[in-house]
C-alpha cells in the first residue's frame, strides 16, 4: 500500500523569494541541513524538467532524484526518487506555494506518496514528515532570515550581498555570421534595477531583425557576445525600486528596442511591459506582440487602411504578413499578397488575401497591375533591395510605399526625384517608436488583444523551438520555409 505524507506551513517571506530558492532543484544543500552535498548530473540546468540531482545526506545515504514538473505560474514542482540507499520506493513528491493574502507571506504545501518494505511504514513516514519536511520548513525559514538566499560567496570566499541573482539560460551571438553563431550559455540574471521588472520568460518571439543583428548588419544595436531578441512573455519574478502596477506572479509580455530577450530570466524596464489577459497564452503573446503592434501602426498610422484600400503585402504568409492581411481584410481593405510558394499562397488566402502572387524572385508588378490597373495604394515591403523596382512599378499614383524591412538585402537610398514621378510617399518606420509612451503601448496592445479575441487575426500560426534551438529557428526563418511566427520556449 502506498504511504502518504502531507505537511504545510507558512513562511514569513514573499512568494517570489521562497520560490526563487525552491524552484532551483539543486539549492537544497544550501538550506536543508540534512543534505551534505548536491549536484545536477550531466551539466543540465537546475530548473530543467528532467534534470537529476545527485546528493548525499549527512547520515551517509545517497539519493538521485529527478525533476518531473516545474510550473512558475502555479509555483509548483514535482519530483521523484530515481534510486536511493534509503528504502523509499516509488517516491513522488510535490511542492506547492501560494501567496498568503494576509501580509506578504507564503503558504508552503509539501506532500509525497511512496512504498516501503513491509514493517517500515511508520518509521519511513516519520522520517519523511519530520526529518525531511518539517526540518526543511525550519531550515528554509532560517536560511531566509539569515539572508542566505541574498548572499553568494565572492572569489575570496566572503559572503557578499546580492539581491537574489537567479540562474538564467542565455543565447549569445558568438560572432557575427550564420545561425550556427547562436550559442546557449548558463548565466546569472541580476536583481531588477530601479524601474525594472524581472521576468521568468516562457516564450520569446523571433523576429527578422534578430537575423539582421546576428549577421552584424546593425553593430550599434548588438555586439558579438550579446544576446538578441526584442520581445518575450512570462511571469513576473520580482520588481525593482519604484515599480508600481506589477507584482510577482503577474503574467506579462514586453517588447523593447534593446535586444536581450533570448534567455530564460531577464530584467526589463517596466515601461516596456504589459499584463497578459487570462485568455492569452505566453506563446501566443510572444508570437503576436511585436508583429501585431506592427500591423496596427502600419494600418492605422501609415497606411490609413479603410474599406476598399488597395494594400499589397509582401511575405504574406510570414509573421507580420498573416496578421496584417487578416486584420486589414477585416477592416474592409482589399489585400494582395506575394509569397514564394504555393503552400504559402494557401495560408495567405486563408488569412485574408483576395489574390496571392507566387514569386520567389520578386517579379510581381505585372500581376499587381493585372489585378488593379491603377496599382497598389499602400505597399508594405519587408523585402528590401531585390523588390525595389517592382515595388515602384506596382505603386499607384499618390501611393505610399512603406519600407518595413530588408529580408532580401538593404534598400539603397531612395531618390526623391524618383518618388515625385508618382507623387509617392515613402516611409521607413520602426515599431518601438509607435509604443514609446505607456499610453501608446496600452492602446495598441488593447487593440491587439481585442483583435485576437474577435477573430480579426485568424488563428495564430506558431512554430515552436526550444531556447537552445534558437539557431534552428533562425535557419528556418532565413530559409523562407517558415509560416506565421516563430517562438522560442524556455
Ligand atoms: N520596421 C518594423 O517595425 C518591423 C517590425 C516587424 C517586422 N519588420 C520587418 O518585416 C518583415 C517581416 O518580418 P517577420 O519577422 O514577420 O518575418 P517573416 O515575414 O516571417 O519572414 C521573412 C519572409 O520574407 C520573405 N523573403 C523574401 N526574400 C527573402 C530572403 N532573401 N531571405 C529570407 N526571407 C525572404 C520570405 O517570405 P516568402 O518566401 O514568401 O517571400 C520570408 O518568409 C522583415 O523584413 C522584418 O524586418 C519590421
Coordinates of C-alpha atoms and ligand atoms in Angstrom, one line a residue:
X1 CA 0.0 0.0 0.0
X2 CA 1.2 3.5 -0.8
X3 CA 2.1 5.7 2.1
X4 CA 1.2 9.4 2.0
X5 CA 2.8 12.2 3.9
X6 CA 1.4 15.8 3.8
X7 CA 2.9 18.8 5.6
X8 CA 2.4 22.5 5.2
X9 CA 3.5 25.7 6.8
X10 CA 3.5 29.5 6.4
X11 CA 6.9 31.2 5.7
X12 CA 7.3 34.9 6.5
X13 CA 8.7 35.9 3.2
X14 CA 7.2 36.9 -0.2
X15 CA 6.3 34.0 -2.5
X16 CA 8.9 35.2 -5.2
X17 CA 11.7 34.9 -2.6
X18 CA 10.6 31.5 -1.4
X19 CA 10.1 30.2 -4.9
X20 CA 13.4 31.5 -6.1
X21 CA 15.0 29.1 -3.7
X22 CA 12.7 26.1 -4.1
X23 CA 12.5 26.2 -7.9
X24 CA 16.2 25.7 -8.0
X25 CA 16.3 21.9 -7.8
X26 CA 20.0 22.0 -6.7
X27 CA 19.6 24.6 -3.9
X28 CA 18.8 22.2 -1.0
X29 CA 22.4 21.6 0.1
X30 CA 22.5 25.4 0.8
X31 CA 19.5 25.4 3.1
X32 CA 18.4 21.9 4.2
X33 CA 20.7 20.7 7.0
X34 CA 20.2 17.0 6.2
X35 CA 21.8 17.5 2.8
X36 CA 25.6 17.3 2.7
X37 CA 26.3 17.9 -1.0
X38 CA 24.3 18.0 -4.2
X39 CA 25.0 18.3 -7.9
X40 CA 23.0 18.2 -11.1
X41 CA 24.0 15.4 -13.4
X42 CA 25.1 15.9 -17.0
X43 CA 25.6 19.7 -16.7
X44 CA 21.9 20.4 -17.1
X45 CA 20.2 23.4 -15.7
X46 CA 18.8 23.0 -12.2
X47 CA 15.4 24.2 -13.3
X48 CA 15.3 22.0 -16.4
X49 CA 12.5 19.4 -16.2
X50 CA 14.1 16.0 -16.4
X51 CA 17.3 17.0 -14.7
X52 CA 18.6 14.7 -12.0
X53 CA 20.0 15.9 -8.6
X54 CA 22.6 13.5 -7.1
X55 CA 23.1 14.1 -3.4
X56 CA 24.4 12.7 -0.2
X57 CA 22.8 13.1 3.2
X58 CA 24.7 13.9 6.4
X59 CA 24.0 10.3 7.6
X60 CA 25.9 8.9 4.6
X61 CA 22.9 7.9 2.5
X62 CA 22.9 8.7 -1.2
X63 CA 19.9 9.7 -3.4
X64 CA 19.2 10.5 -7.0
X65 CA 16.0 12.5 -7.7
X66 CA 14.5 13.7 -11.0
X67 CA 12.6 16.9 -11.5
X68 CA 9.3 15.9 -13.2
X69 CA 7.4 19.2 -13.5
X70 CA 8.1 22.9 -12.8
X71 CA 5.3 25.5 -13.1
X72 CA 6.3 29.1 -12.4
X73 CA 2.7 30.2 -12.8
X74 CA 1.3 27.8 -10.1
X75 CA 4.6 27.9 -8.1
X76 CA 4.6 24.1 -8.2
X77 CA 7.1 21.4 -8.8
X78 CA 7.1 17.6 -8.7
X79 CA 10.0 15.2 -8.4
X80 CA 10.7 11.5 -7.8
X81 CA 13.4 9.3 -6.5
X82 CA 15.3 7.5 -9.2
X83 CA 17.4 5.5 -6.9
X84 CA 18.5 5.7 -3.3
X85 CA 20.2 3.9 -0.5
X86 CA 17.2 4.6 1.7
X87 CA 14.3 2.1 1.2
X88 CA 11.8 4.7 -0.2
X89 CA 10.2 3.1 -3.2
X90 CA 8.1 4.8 -5.9
X91 CA 8.6 8.1 -4.1
X92 CA 6.9 11.1 -5.8
X93 CA 6.7 14.5 -4.1
X94 CA 5.1 17.8 -4.8
X95 CA 5.9 21.2 -3.6
X96 CA 3.3 24.0 -4.0
X97 CA 3.4 27.6 -2.8
X98 CA 0.6 30.0 -2.5
X99 CA 0.7 33.7 -1.5
X100 CA -1.0 34.3 1.9
X101 CA -3.5 37.1 1.3
X102 CA -2.8 38.5 4.8
X103 CA 0.6 40.0 4.6
X104 CA 3.5 39.3 2.3
X105 CA 3.8 35.7 3.4
X106 CA 3.9 32.3 1.7
X107 CA 1.9 29.1 2.3
X108 CA 4.1 26.1 1.5
X109 CA 2.5 22.7 0.9
X110 CA 4.7 19.6 0.6
X111 CA 3.4 16.1 0.0
X112 CA 4.5 12.7 -1.2
X113 CA 3.5 9.2 -1.8
X114 CA 5.8 6.2 -1.6
X115 CA 6.0 2.5 -0.9
X116 CA 8.2 0.9 1.8
X117 CA 9.4 -2.6 2.7
X118 CA 6.9 -4.4 5.0
X119 CA 7.2 -3.2 8.6
X120 CA 9.0 0.0 7.8
X121 CA 5.9 2.1 7.0
X122 CA 5.8 4.1 10.2
X123 CA 9.5 4.6 10.5
X124 CA 9.8 6.0 7.0
X125 CA 6.6 8.1 7.2
X126 CA 8.1 9.8 10.3
X127 CA 11.5 10.2 8.6
X128 CA 9.9 11.9 5.6
X129 CA 7.4 14.0 7.7
X130 CA 9.8 15.2 10.4
X131 CA 13.3 14.7 9.1
X132 CA 12.7 16.0 5.7
X133 CA 9.6 18.2 5.5
X134 CA 9.3 19.8 9.0
X135 CA 13.1 20.1 9.3
X136 CA 13.1 21.6 5.8
X137 CA 10.5 24.2 6.8
X138 CA 12.6 25.3 9.8
X139 CA 15.8 25.2 7.7
X140 CA 14.4 27.4 4.9
X141 CA 13.0 29.8 7.4
X142 CA 16.4 30.2 9.0
X143 CA 18.1 30.4 5.6
X144 CA 15.9 33.3 4.5
X145 CA 16.1 35.1 7.9
X146 CA 19.9 35.0 7.7
X147 CA 19.7 36.3 4.1
X148 CA 21.3 33.1 2.8
X149 CA 19.4 33.5 -0.4
X150 CA 20.6 37.1 -0.8
X151 CA 24.3 36.3 -0.4
X152 CA 26.7 34.4 -2.6
X153 CA 30.4 33.9 -1.8
X154 CA 32.7 36.1 -3.8
X155 CA 36.1 34.9 -5.0
X156 CA 37.7 35.3 -1.6
X157 CA 35.0 33.1 0.0
X158 CA 33.5 36.1 1.8
X159 CA 29.7 36.4 1.6
X160 CA 28.7 39.5 -0.3
X161 CA 25.2 40.9 -0.7
X162 CA 23.5 40.1 -3.9
X163 CA 19.8 40.8 -4.3
X164 CA 18.5 37.4 -5.5
X165 CA 20.6 36.6 -8.6
X166 CA 18.8 33.9 -10.5
X167 CA 20.3 31.4 -12.9
X168 CA 19.3 32.0 -16.5
X169 CA 20.0 30.3 -19.8
X170 CA 21.0 32.9 -22.4
X171 CA 21.7 32.6 -26.1
X172 CA 24.5 34.8 -27.4
X173 CA 25.8 35.7 -30.8
X174 CA 29.3 34.2 -30.6
X175 CA 30.5 36.2 -33.7
X176 CA 28.6 38.0 -36.4
X177 CA 27.6 35.4 -39.0
X178 CA 25.2 32.5 -39.7
X179 CA 22.7 30.7 -37.5
X180 CA 25.4 28.5 -36.0
X181 CA 26.8 31.5 -34.2
X182 CA 23.9 31.4 -31.7
X183 CA 25.1 29.6 -28.6
X184 CA 23.3 28.9 -25.3
X185 CA 25.2 29.6 -22.1
X186 CA 24.5 29.5 -18.4
X187 CA 24.5 32.9 -16.7
X188 CA 23.1 34.8 -13.7
X189 CA 20.2 37.3 -14.1
X190 CA 20.8 40.0 -11.5
X191 CA 18.0 41.5 -9.4
X192 CA 15.9 44.1 -11.2
X193 CA 17.3 47.7 -11.0
X194 CA 15.2 50.7 -10.2
X195 CA 12.2 50.9 -12.6
X196 CA 12.7 47.3 -13.8
X197 CA 10.7 44.1 -13.8
X198 CA 12.5 40.8 -13.7
X199 CA 10.6 38.2 -15.7
X200 CA 10.8 34.4 -15.8
X201 CA 10.3 34.1 -19.6
X202 CA 8.3 31.3 -21.0
X203 CA 8.1 32.2 -24.7
X204 CA 10.3 34.5 -26.8
X205 CA 9.3 36.0 -30.2
X206 CA 11.7 35.5 -33.1
X207 CA 11.7 38.5 -35.5
X208 CA 13.6 39.1 -38.7
X209 CA 15.5 41.9 -37.0
X210 CA 17.2 39.2 -34.8
X211 CA 18.7 37.9 -38.0
X212 CA 20.0 41.3 -39.1
X213 CA 21.6 41.7 -35.7
X214 CA 23.1 38.3 -35.7
X215 CA 24.7 39.0 -39.2
X216 CA 26.2 42.2 -37.9
X217 CA 24.1 44.5 -40.1
X218 CA 23.3 46.9 -37.2
X219 CA 26.5 46.9 -35.0
X220 CA 25.4 49.7 -32.6
X221 CA 22.5 47.5 -31.5
X222 CA 24.3 44.2 -30.9
X223 CA 28.0 43.4 -30.4
X224 CA 29.5 39.9 -30.6
X225 CA 28.8 38.1 -27.3
X226 CA 25.4 39.9 -26.8
X227 CA 22.0 38.4 -26.7
X228 CA 19.4 39.1 -29.5
X229 CA 15.7 39.2 -29.1
X230 CA 13.2 42.1 -28.8
X231 CA 10.2 40.5 -27.1
X232 CA 9.1 37.8 -24.7
X233 CA 6.3 36.7 -22.4
X234 CA 6.4 35.1 -19.0
X235 CA 5.8 35.7 -15.3
X236 CA 7.0 38.5 -13.1
X237 CA 9.6 37.2 -10.6
X238 CA 10.2 40.4 -8.8
X239 CA 10.3 44.2 -9.3
X240 CA 12.8 46.9 -8.7
X241 CA 12.5 50.1 -6.7
X242 CA 9.8 52.5 -7.9
X243 CA 7.8 50.0 -9.9
X244 CA 4.1 50.1 -9.4
X245 CA 1.4 48.1 -11.1
X246 CA 3.3 44.7 -11.3
X247 CA 3.7 42.1 -8.6
X248 CA 5.4 38.7 -8.6
X249 CA 3.3 36.1 -10.4
X250 CA 1.7 38.5 -12.9
X251 CA 1.6 37.1 -16.4
X252 CA 3.2 39.7 -18.7
X253 CA 4.7 40.3 -22.1
X254 CA 7.0 43.0 -23.4
X255 CA 8.7 44.4 -26.4
X256 CA 11.6 46.9 -26.4
X257 CA 14.3 48.5 -28.6
X258 CA 17.2 46.9 -26.7
X259 CA 18.0 43.3 -27.6
X260 CA 18.4 40.6 -25.0
X261 CA 15.2 38.6 -25.0
X262 CA 16.8 35.2 -25.9
X263 CA 17.1 34.0 -22.3
X264 CA 15.0 32.4 -19.5
X265 CA 15.2 35.3 -17.0
X266 CA 15.5 38.9 -17.9
X267 CA 15.0 42.3 -16.2
X268 CA 13.5 45.0 -18.5
X269 CA 12.1 48.5 -17.9
X270 CA 8.6 48.3 -16.6
X271 CA 7.6 50.8 -19.3
X272 CA 8.0 48.0 -21.9
X273 CA 5.8 45.6 -20.1
X274 CA 2.1 44.8 -20.5
X275 CA -0.1 42.5 -18.5
X276 CA -1.5 39.5 -20.4
X277 CA -5.2 38.9 -20.5
X278 CA -6.1 35.5 -18.9
X279 CA -7.1 34.1 -22.3
X280 CA -3.7 34.8 -24.0
X281 CA -1.1 32.2 -23.5
X282 CA 2.6 33.1 -23.3
X283 CA 3.4 31.5 -26.7
X284 CA 0.6 33.4 -28.4
X285 CA 1.7 36.7 -26.8
X286 CA 5.3 36.2 -27.9
X287 CA 4.1 35.3 -31.4
X288 CA 1.8 38.3 -31.7
X289 CA 3.1 41.3 -29.7
X290 CA 5.7 42.9 -31.8
X291 CA 4.3 41.7 -35.1
X292 CA 0.7 42.6 -34.2
X293 CA 1.6 46.1 -33.0
X294 CA 3.5 46.5 -36.2
X295 CA 0.4 45.5 -38.2
X296 CA -1.6 48.0 -36.1
X297 CA 0.6 51.0 -36.7
X298 CA 1.0 50.1 -40.4
X299 CA -2.7 50.2 -40.9
X300 CA -3.8 53.0 -38.6
X301 CA -0.9 55.4 -38.7
X302 CA 0.8 54.9 -42.0
X303 CA -1.5 53.1 -44.4
X304 CA -4.7 54.7 -43.2
X305 CA -6.3 51.4 -44.2
X306 CA -10.1 51.6 -44.6
X307 CA -12.8 49.9 -46.7
X308 CA -11.6 49.5 -50.2
X309 CA -7.9 50.4 -49.6
X310 CA -5.7 48.5 -52.1
X311 CA -3.0 47.0 -50.0
X312 CA 0.0 45.0 -51.3
X313 CA 1.7 42.9 -48.6
X314 CA 4.9 41.0 -49.3
X315 CA 5.8 37.8 -47.4
X316 CA 2.1 37.5 -46.9
X317 CA 2.4 34.1 -45.1
X318 CA 5.1 35.3 -42.7
X319 CA 4.9 36.5 -39.1
X320 CA 3.8 40.1 -39.8
X321 CA 2.2 39.1 -43.1
X322 CA -0.6 36.8 -41.9
X323 CA -1.6 39.2 -39.1
X324 CA -1.6 42.3 -41.4
X325 CA -3.5 40.6 -44.2
X326 CA -6.2 39.1 -41.9
X327 CA -6.6 42.3 -39.9
X328 CA -6.7 44.6 -42.9
X329 CA -9.2 42.4 -44.7
X330 CA -11.4 42.6 -41.5
X331 CA -11.2 46.4 -41.8
X332 CA -12.5 46.2 -45.3
X333 CA -9.3 46.6 -47.3
X334 CA -8.6 44.7 -50.5
X335 CA -5.4 42.7 -49.9
X336 CA -3.0 41.3 -52.5
X337 CA -0.1 39.2 -51.2
X338 CA 3.2 37.9 -52.5
X339 CA 4.8 34.7 -51.3
X340 CA 7.4 32.3 -52.7
X341 CA 5.5 29.0 -52.8
X342 CA 2.0 27.5 -53.4
X343 CA 1.9 26.2 -49.8
X344 CA 2.3 29.7 -48.5
X345 CA -0.2 31.0 -51.0
X346 CA -2.9 28.8 -49.5
X347 CA -2.0 30.2 -46.0
X348 CA -2.1 33.8 -47.3
X349 CA -5.5 33.2 -48.9
X350 CA -6.8 31.7 -45.6
X351 CA -5.6 34.9 -43.9
X352 CA -7.4 37.5 -46.0
X353 CA -5.6 37.8 -49.3
X354 CA -8.1 38.2 -52.2
X355 CA -5.3 37.1 -54.5
X356 CA -1.8 35.8 -54.0
X357 CA 1.1 36.2 -56.3
X358 CA 3.6 33.3 -56.1
X359 CA 7.0 34.6 -56.9
X360 CA 10.3 33.5 -55.3
X361 CA 12.2 36.1 -57.4
X362 CA 10.3 39.3 -56.7
X363 CA 8.5 39.6 -60.0
X364 CA 5.1 40.8 -59.1
X365 CA 4.4 44.3 -60.6
X366 CA 2.7 43.0 -63.7
X367 CA 0.4 40.7 -61.7
X368 CA -0.5 43.6 -59.4
X369 CA -1.3 45.8 -62.4
X370 CA -3.3 43.0 -63.9
X371 CA -5.4 42.8 -60.8
X372 CA -5.5 46.5 -60.0
X373 CA -4.8 48.5 -63.2
X374 CA -4.3 51.7 -61.1
X375 CA -1.8 49.9 -58.8
X376 CA -1.5 49.4 -55.1
X377 CA -2.3 52.4 -52.9
X378 CA -0.2 51.1 -50.0
X379 CA 2.7 48.7 -50.2
X380 CA 4.1 47.0 -47.1
X381 CA 7.6 46.0 -48.1
X382 CA 9.7 43.7 -45.8
X383 CA 11.7 42.5 -48.8
X384 CA 14.1 45.4 -49.5
X385 CA 16.5 45.9 -52.3
X386 CA 15.6 42.9 -54.6
X387 CA 12.0 44.2 -54.8
X388 CA 12.9 47.9 -55.3
X389 CA 12.0 48.4 -59.0
X390 CA 8.9 46.1 -58.9
X391 CA 7.5 48.0 -55.9
X392 CA 7.8 51.3 -57.6
X393 CA 6.1 49.8 -60.7
X394 CA 3.3 48.3 -58.7
X395 CA 2.7 51.6 -56.7
X396 CA -0.4 53.7 -57.6
X397 CA -0.1 57.5 -58.2
X398 CA -0.1 59.2 -54.7
X399 CA 0.6 55.7 -53.3
X400 CA 2.5 55.1 -50.1
X401 CA 5.5 52.7 -50.0
X402 CA 6.3 51.5 -46.5
X403 CA 9.8 50.1 -46.3
X404 CA 9.4 47.8 -43.3
X405 CA 12.4 45.6 -43.6
X406 CA 15.1 44.1 -45.8
X407 CA 14.9 40.3 -45.9
X408 CA 16.4 40.3 -49.4
X409 CA 19.1 42.9 -48.6
X410 CA 19.3 46.5 -47.5
X411 CA 17.4 49.0 -49.6
X412 CA 19.7 51.5 -51.3
X413 CA 18.9 55.2 -50.8
X414 CA 15.6 56.4 -52.5
X415 CA 15.9 59.5 -54.7
X416 CA 13.1 62.0 -54.0
X417 CA 13.1 62.8 -57.8
X418 CA 12.1 59.2 -58.4
X419 CA 9.2 59.4 -56.0
X420 CA 7.9 62.7 -57.5
X421 CA 7.1 60.9 -60.7
X422 CA 4.2 59.3 -58.9
X423 CA 3.7 61.9 -56.1
X424 CA 4.6 58.9 -54.0
X425 CA 5.3 58.9 -50.3
X426 CA 7.8 56.7 -48.6
X427 CA 8.3 55.7 -45.0
X428 CA 10.8 53.7 -43.1
X429 CA 9.2 53.1 -39.6
X430 CA 10.3 51.2 -36.5
X431 CA 7.7 49.5 -34.3
X432 CA 9.3 50.7 -31.0
X433 CA 8.7 54.3 -31.9
X434 CA 5.0 53.6 -32.1
X435 CA 4.8 52.3 -28.5
X436 CA 7.2 54.8 -27.0
X437 CA 4.8 56.1 -24.3
X438 CA 2.8 54.0 -21.8
X439 CA -0.4 55.2 -23.3
X440 CA 0.6 54.2 -26.8
X441 CA 1.7 50.8 -25.6
X442 CA -1.5 50.3 -23.7
X443 CA -3.7 51.5 -26.5
X444 CA -2.1 49.3 -29.2
X445 CA -1.9 46.1 -27.1
X446 CA -5.5 46.6 -26.0
X447 CA -6.5 46.7 -29.7
X448 CA -4.3 43.7 -30.4
X449 CA -5.9 41.5 -27.7
X450 CA -9.3 42.7 -28.9
X451 CA -8.5 41.7 -32.5
X452 CA -7.2 38.3 -31.3
X453 CA -10.4 37.8 -29.3
X454 CA -12.8 38.8 -32.1
X455 CA -11.1 36.6 -34.7
X456 CA -9.7 39.5 -36.8
X457 CA -6.2 38.0 -36.7
X458 CA -7.4 34.5 -37.6
X459 CA -5.9 31.5 -35.8
X460 CA -2.3 32.4 -34.7
X461 CA 0.2 30.3 -36.6
X462 CA 3.2 29.5 -34.4
X463 CA 6.3 27.3 -35.0
X464 CA 7.8 26.5 -31.6
X465 CA 11.5 25.8 -30.8
X466 CA 13.4 25.4 -27.6
X467 CA 15.6 28.3 -26.5
X468 CA 18.7 26.2 -27.1
X469 CA 17.5 25.6 -30.7
X470 CA 17.4 29.3 -31.5
X471 CA 19.9 28.6 -34.3
X472 CA 17.4 26.2 -35.9
X473 CA 14.7 28.8 -35.7
X474 CA 16.9 31.4 -37.4
X475 CA 17.9 28.9 -40.1
X476 CA 14.2 28.1 -40.7
X477 CA 13.2 31.8 -40.9
X478 CA 16.1 32.6 -43.4
X479 CA 15.2 29.5 -45.5
X480 CA 11.9 31.2 -46.4
X481 CA 10.0 28.0 -45.4
X482 CA 8.5 29.2 -42.2
X483 CA 4.9 30.2 -42.0
X484 CA 3.5 32.6 -39.3
X485 CA 5.5 33.4 -36.3
X486 CA 8.5 31.5 -34.7
X487 CA 8.7 31.3 -30.9
X488 CA 11.4 30.0 -28.6
X489 CA 10.1 28.2 -25.5
X490 CA 12.2 28.0 -22.3
Ligands
LIG1 N1 10.1 48.1 -39.0 C1 9.4 47.4 -38.2 O1 8.7 48.0 -37.3 C2 9.2 45.9 -38.3 C3 8.6 45.2 -37.4 C4 8.5 43.8 -37.6 C5 9.0 43.2 -38.8 N2 9.6 44.0 -39.6 C6 10.1 43.5 -40.9 O2 9.0 42.9 -41.6 C7 9.5 41.8 -42.3 C8 8.8 40.5 -41.9 O3 9.3 40.2 -40.6 P1 8.9 38.8 -39.9 O4 9.7 38.7 -38.6 O5 7.4 38.7 -39.8 O6 9.5 37.7 -40.9 P2 8.7 36.7 -41.9 O7 7.8 37.5 -42.8 O8 8.1 35.7 -41.1 O9 9.9 36.1 -42.7 C9 10.5 36.8 -43.7 C10 9.9 36.5 -45.1 O10 10.5 37.3 -46.1 C11 10.4 36.7 -47.3 N3 11.7 36.8 -48.0 C12 11.9 37.3 -49.2 N4 13.1 37.2 -49.6 C13 13.8 36.6 -48.6 C14 15.2 36.3 -48.4 N5 16.1 36.6 -49.4 N6 15.5 35.7 -47.3 C15 14.6 35.4 -46.4 N7 13.3 35.7 -46.5 C16 12.9 36.4 -47.6 C17 10.1 35.2 -47.0 O11 8.7 35.0 -47.5 P3 8.4 34.5 -49.0 O12 9.3 33.3 -49.1 O13 7.0 34.1 -49.0 O14 8.8 35.6 -49.9 C18 10.2 35.1 -45.6 O15 9.3 34.1 -45.1 C19 11.0 41.8 -42.2 O16 11.6 42.5 -43.2 C20 11.2 42.5 -40.9 O17 12.5 43.1 -40.8 C21 9.8 45.4 -39.5

